[in-house]
Coordinates of C-alpha atoms and ligand atoms in Angstrom, one line a residue:
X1 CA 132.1 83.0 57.4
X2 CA 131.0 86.2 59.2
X3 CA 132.3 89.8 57.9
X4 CA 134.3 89.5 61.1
X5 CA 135.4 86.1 60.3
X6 CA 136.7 87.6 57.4
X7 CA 139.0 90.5 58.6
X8 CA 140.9 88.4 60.9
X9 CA 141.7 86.2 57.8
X10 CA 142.5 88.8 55.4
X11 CA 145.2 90.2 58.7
X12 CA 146.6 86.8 58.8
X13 CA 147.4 87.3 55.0
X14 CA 148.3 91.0 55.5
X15 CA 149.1 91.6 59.2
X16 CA 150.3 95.4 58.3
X17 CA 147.5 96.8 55.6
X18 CA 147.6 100.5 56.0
X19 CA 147.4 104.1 53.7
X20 CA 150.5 103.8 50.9
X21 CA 149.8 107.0 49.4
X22 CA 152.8 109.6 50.7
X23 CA 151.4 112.7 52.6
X24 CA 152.8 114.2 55.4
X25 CA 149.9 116.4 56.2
X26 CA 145.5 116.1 55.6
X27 CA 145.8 118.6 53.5
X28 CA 148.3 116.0 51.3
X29 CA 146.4 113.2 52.2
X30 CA 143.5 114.9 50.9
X31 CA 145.5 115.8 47.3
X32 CA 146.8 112.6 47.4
X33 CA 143.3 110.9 47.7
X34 CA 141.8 113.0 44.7
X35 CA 145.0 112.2 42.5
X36 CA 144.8 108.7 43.1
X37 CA 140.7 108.4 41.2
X38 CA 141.1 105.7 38.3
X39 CA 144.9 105.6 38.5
X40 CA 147.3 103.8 41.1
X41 CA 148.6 104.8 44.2
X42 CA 152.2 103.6 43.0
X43 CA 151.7 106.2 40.5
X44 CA 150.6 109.1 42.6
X45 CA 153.5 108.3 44.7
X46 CA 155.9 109.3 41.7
X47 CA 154.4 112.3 41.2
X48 CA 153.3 114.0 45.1
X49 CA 157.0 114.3 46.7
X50 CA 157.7 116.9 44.2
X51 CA 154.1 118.7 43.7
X52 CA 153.7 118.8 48.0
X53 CA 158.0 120.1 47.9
X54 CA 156.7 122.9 45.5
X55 CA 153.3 123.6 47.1
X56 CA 152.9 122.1 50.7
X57 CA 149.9 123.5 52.0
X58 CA 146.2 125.1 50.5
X59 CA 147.7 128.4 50.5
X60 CA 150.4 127.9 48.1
X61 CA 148.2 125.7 45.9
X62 CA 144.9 127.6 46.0
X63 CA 147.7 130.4 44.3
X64 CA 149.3 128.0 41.6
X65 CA 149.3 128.2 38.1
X66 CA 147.7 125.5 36.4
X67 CA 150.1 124.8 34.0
X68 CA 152.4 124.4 36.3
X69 CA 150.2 122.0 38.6
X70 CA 150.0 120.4 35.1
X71 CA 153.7 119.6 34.9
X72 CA 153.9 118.2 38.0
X73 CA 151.3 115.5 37.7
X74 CA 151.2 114.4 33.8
X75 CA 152.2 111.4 33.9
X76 CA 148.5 110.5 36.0
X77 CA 145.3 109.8 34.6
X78 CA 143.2 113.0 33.8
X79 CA 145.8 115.1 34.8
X80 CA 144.1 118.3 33.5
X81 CA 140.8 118.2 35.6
X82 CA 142.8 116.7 38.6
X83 CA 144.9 120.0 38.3
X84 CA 142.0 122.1 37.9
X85 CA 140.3 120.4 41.0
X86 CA 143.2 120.5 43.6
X87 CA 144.1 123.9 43.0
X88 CA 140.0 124.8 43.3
X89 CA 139.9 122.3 46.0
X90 CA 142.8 124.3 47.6
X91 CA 141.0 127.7 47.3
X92 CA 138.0 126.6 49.2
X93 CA 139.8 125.3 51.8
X94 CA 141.2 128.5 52.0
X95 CA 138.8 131.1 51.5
X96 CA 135.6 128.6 53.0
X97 CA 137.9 126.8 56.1
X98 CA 140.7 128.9 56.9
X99 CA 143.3 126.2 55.2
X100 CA 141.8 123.5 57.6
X101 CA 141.0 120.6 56.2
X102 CA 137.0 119.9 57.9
X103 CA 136.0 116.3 59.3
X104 CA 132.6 116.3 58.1
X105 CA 131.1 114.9 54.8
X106 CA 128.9 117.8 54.5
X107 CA 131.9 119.6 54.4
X108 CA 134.3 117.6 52.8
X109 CA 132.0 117.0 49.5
X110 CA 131.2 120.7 49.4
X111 CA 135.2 120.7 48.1
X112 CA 136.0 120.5 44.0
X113 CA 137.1 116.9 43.4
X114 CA 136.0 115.5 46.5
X115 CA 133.1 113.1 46.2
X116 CA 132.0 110.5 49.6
X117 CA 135.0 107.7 48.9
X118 CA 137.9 110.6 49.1
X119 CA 135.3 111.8 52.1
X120 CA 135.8 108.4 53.6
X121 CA 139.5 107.6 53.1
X122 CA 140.0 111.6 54.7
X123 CA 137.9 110.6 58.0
X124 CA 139.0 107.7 58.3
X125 CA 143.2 107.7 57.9
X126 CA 143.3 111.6 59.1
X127 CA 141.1 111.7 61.4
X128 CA 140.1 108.3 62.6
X129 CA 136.8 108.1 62.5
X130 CA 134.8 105.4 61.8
X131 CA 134.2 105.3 57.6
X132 CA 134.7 102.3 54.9
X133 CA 135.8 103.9 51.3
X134 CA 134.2 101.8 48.9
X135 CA 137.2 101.4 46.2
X136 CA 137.8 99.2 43.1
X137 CA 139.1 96.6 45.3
X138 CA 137.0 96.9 48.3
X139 CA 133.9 96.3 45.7
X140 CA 135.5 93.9 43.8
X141 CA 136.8 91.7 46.9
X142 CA 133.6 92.5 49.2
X143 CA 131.3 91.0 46.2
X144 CA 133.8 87.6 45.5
X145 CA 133.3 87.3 49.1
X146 CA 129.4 87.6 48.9
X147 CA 129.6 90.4 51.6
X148 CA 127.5 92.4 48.5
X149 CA 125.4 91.3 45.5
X150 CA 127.0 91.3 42.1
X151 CA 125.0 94.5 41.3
X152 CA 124.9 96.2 44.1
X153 CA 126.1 99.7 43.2
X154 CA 129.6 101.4 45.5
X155 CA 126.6 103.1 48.4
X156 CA 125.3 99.9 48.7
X157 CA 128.2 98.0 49.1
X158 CA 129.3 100.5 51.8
X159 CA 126.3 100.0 53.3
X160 CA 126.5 96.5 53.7
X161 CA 130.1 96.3 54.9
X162 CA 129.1 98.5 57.5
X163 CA 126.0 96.3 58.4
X164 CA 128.3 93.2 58.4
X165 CA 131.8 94.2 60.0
X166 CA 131.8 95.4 63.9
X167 CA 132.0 99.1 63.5
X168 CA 135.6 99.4 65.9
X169 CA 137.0 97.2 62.8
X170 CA 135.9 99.7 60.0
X171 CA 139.2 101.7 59.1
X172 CA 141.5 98.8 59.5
X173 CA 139.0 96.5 57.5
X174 CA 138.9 98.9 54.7
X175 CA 142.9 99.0 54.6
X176 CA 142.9 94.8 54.6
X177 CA 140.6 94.6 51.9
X178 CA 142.3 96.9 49.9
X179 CA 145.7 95.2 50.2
X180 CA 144.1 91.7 49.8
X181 CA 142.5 92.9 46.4
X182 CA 145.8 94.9 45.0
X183 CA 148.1 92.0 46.1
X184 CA 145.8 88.5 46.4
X185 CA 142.3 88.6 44.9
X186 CA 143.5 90.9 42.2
X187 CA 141.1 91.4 39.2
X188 CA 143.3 89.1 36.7
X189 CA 145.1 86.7 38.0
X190 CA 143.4 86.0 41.7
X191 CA 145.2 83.8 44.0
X192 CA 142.6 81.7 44.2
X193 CA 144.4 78.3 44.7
X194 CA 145.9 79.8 48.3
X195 CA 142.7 81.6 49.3
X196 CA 140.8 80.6 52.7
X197 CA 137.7 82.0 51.3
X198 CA 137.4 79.1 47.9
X199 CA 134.5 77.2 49.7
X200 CA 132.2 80.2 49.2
X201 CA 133.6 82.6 46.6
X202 CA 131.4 84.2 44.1
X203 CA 134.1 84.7 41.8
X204 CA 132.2 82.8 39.0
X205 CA 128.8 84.5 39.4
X206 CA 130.6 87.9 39.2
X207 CA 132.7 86.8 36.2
X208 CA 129.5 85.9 34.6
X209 CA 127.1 89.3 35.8
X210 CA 130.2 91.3 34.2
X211 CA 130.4 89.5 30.7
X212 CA 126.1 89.9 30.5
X213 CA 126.1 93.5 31.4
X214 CA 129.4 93.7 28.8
X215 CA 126.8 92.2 26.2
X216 CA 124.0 94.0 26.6
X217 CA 126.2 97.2 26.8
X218 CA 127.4 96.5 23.2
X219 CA 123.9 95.4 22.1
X220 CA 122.7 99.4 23.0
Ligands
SF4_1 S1 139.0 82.3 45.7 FE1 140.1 83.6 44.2 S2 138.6 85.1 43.5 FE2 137.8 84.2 45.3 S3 138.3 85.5 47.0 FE3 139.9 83.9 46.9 S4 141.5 84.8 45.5 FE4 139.6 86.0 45.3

């Protein structure tokens, strides 16, 4: 099945992927996106409505008080640096962009926090331009489906997407994969006996590269 092939099966699963982090702006988008690094996007969801009521825009939150920023988002993953950065984050926009968030990667990475998968999701749900954020999921469903090698490392995987899906299909491919790996092919407990894609899964062969490289990581 071609990358294509795939999309339009994954949309018959999930006909309305899309972003599920709140934001109302790209500034929050951009907040959201950092936030979100090792930890849900159910769980950033908690936490934003209140932090973007209290600070809405770069110019109140390049001003904050850490502590403060702190309280707001505890109950996330790294919390501490996570304050640190969007607060940092915020004061570059200000002082290096006027409080406008830029389109570029250049630009984008040259933010605190912000490394080319936040770059991505920003281009490509903001600003619509044609990016694939390489995920947990998107690696982890991309490589079951043998659209990447077991050991291909997240650039590679973009890479390859981006060789194998049309290019118009990008930012709505990204969105379907995600949603097919947080609700189908999820890293557990797969859905594997209603999945289209059995007959060529490389579940197995992933399974099996993840318990070796578990092995020889204990063996160091
Ligand atoms: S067969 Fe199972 S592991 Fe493979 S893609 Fe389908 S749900 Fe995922």
């Amino acid at each position: 099945m071609s990358g294509e092939e795939i999309v339009y099966e994954i949309e018959k699963i999930f006909p309305n992927a899309q972003c599920e982090l709140y934001h109302e702006s790209t500034f929050q988008l951009l907040i959201a996106v950092v936030l979100s690094a090792q930890t849900t996007d159910a769980s950033v969801n908690k936490v934003t409505p209140a932090l973007f009521t209290r600070y809405p825009d770069p110019f109140s939150l390049a001003k904050a008080d850490l502590e403060d920023v702190e309280g707001y988002i505890r109950t996330i993953g790294l919390y501490h640096s996570k304050a640190k950065n969007i607060i940092a984050l915020s004061k570059d926009l200000v002082e290096k962009f006027d409080g406008v968030v830029p389109s570029t990667y250049k630009e984008l990475q040259s933010l605190a926090g912000v490394g080319r998968k936040t770059a991505n999701v920003v281009r490509s749900v903001a600003f619509d331009i044609p990016s694939f954020a390489v995920d947990t999921h998107v690696d982890r469903v991309s490589k079951r489906l043998g659209l990447a090698k077991v050991d291909d490392s997240v650039e590679k995987v973009e890479e390859k997407l981006k060789r194998k899906i049309p290019r118009a299909l990008w930012n709505q491919a990204h969105h379907d994969f995600i949603f097919f790996g947080r609700y189908f092919c999820t890293a557990r407990h797969p859905k594997c006996q209603e999945c289209p894609f059995t007959s060529f899964c490389q579940n197995e062969k992933l399974e099996r590269y993840k318990a070796l490289k578990k092995k020889k990581k204990e063996m160091e």
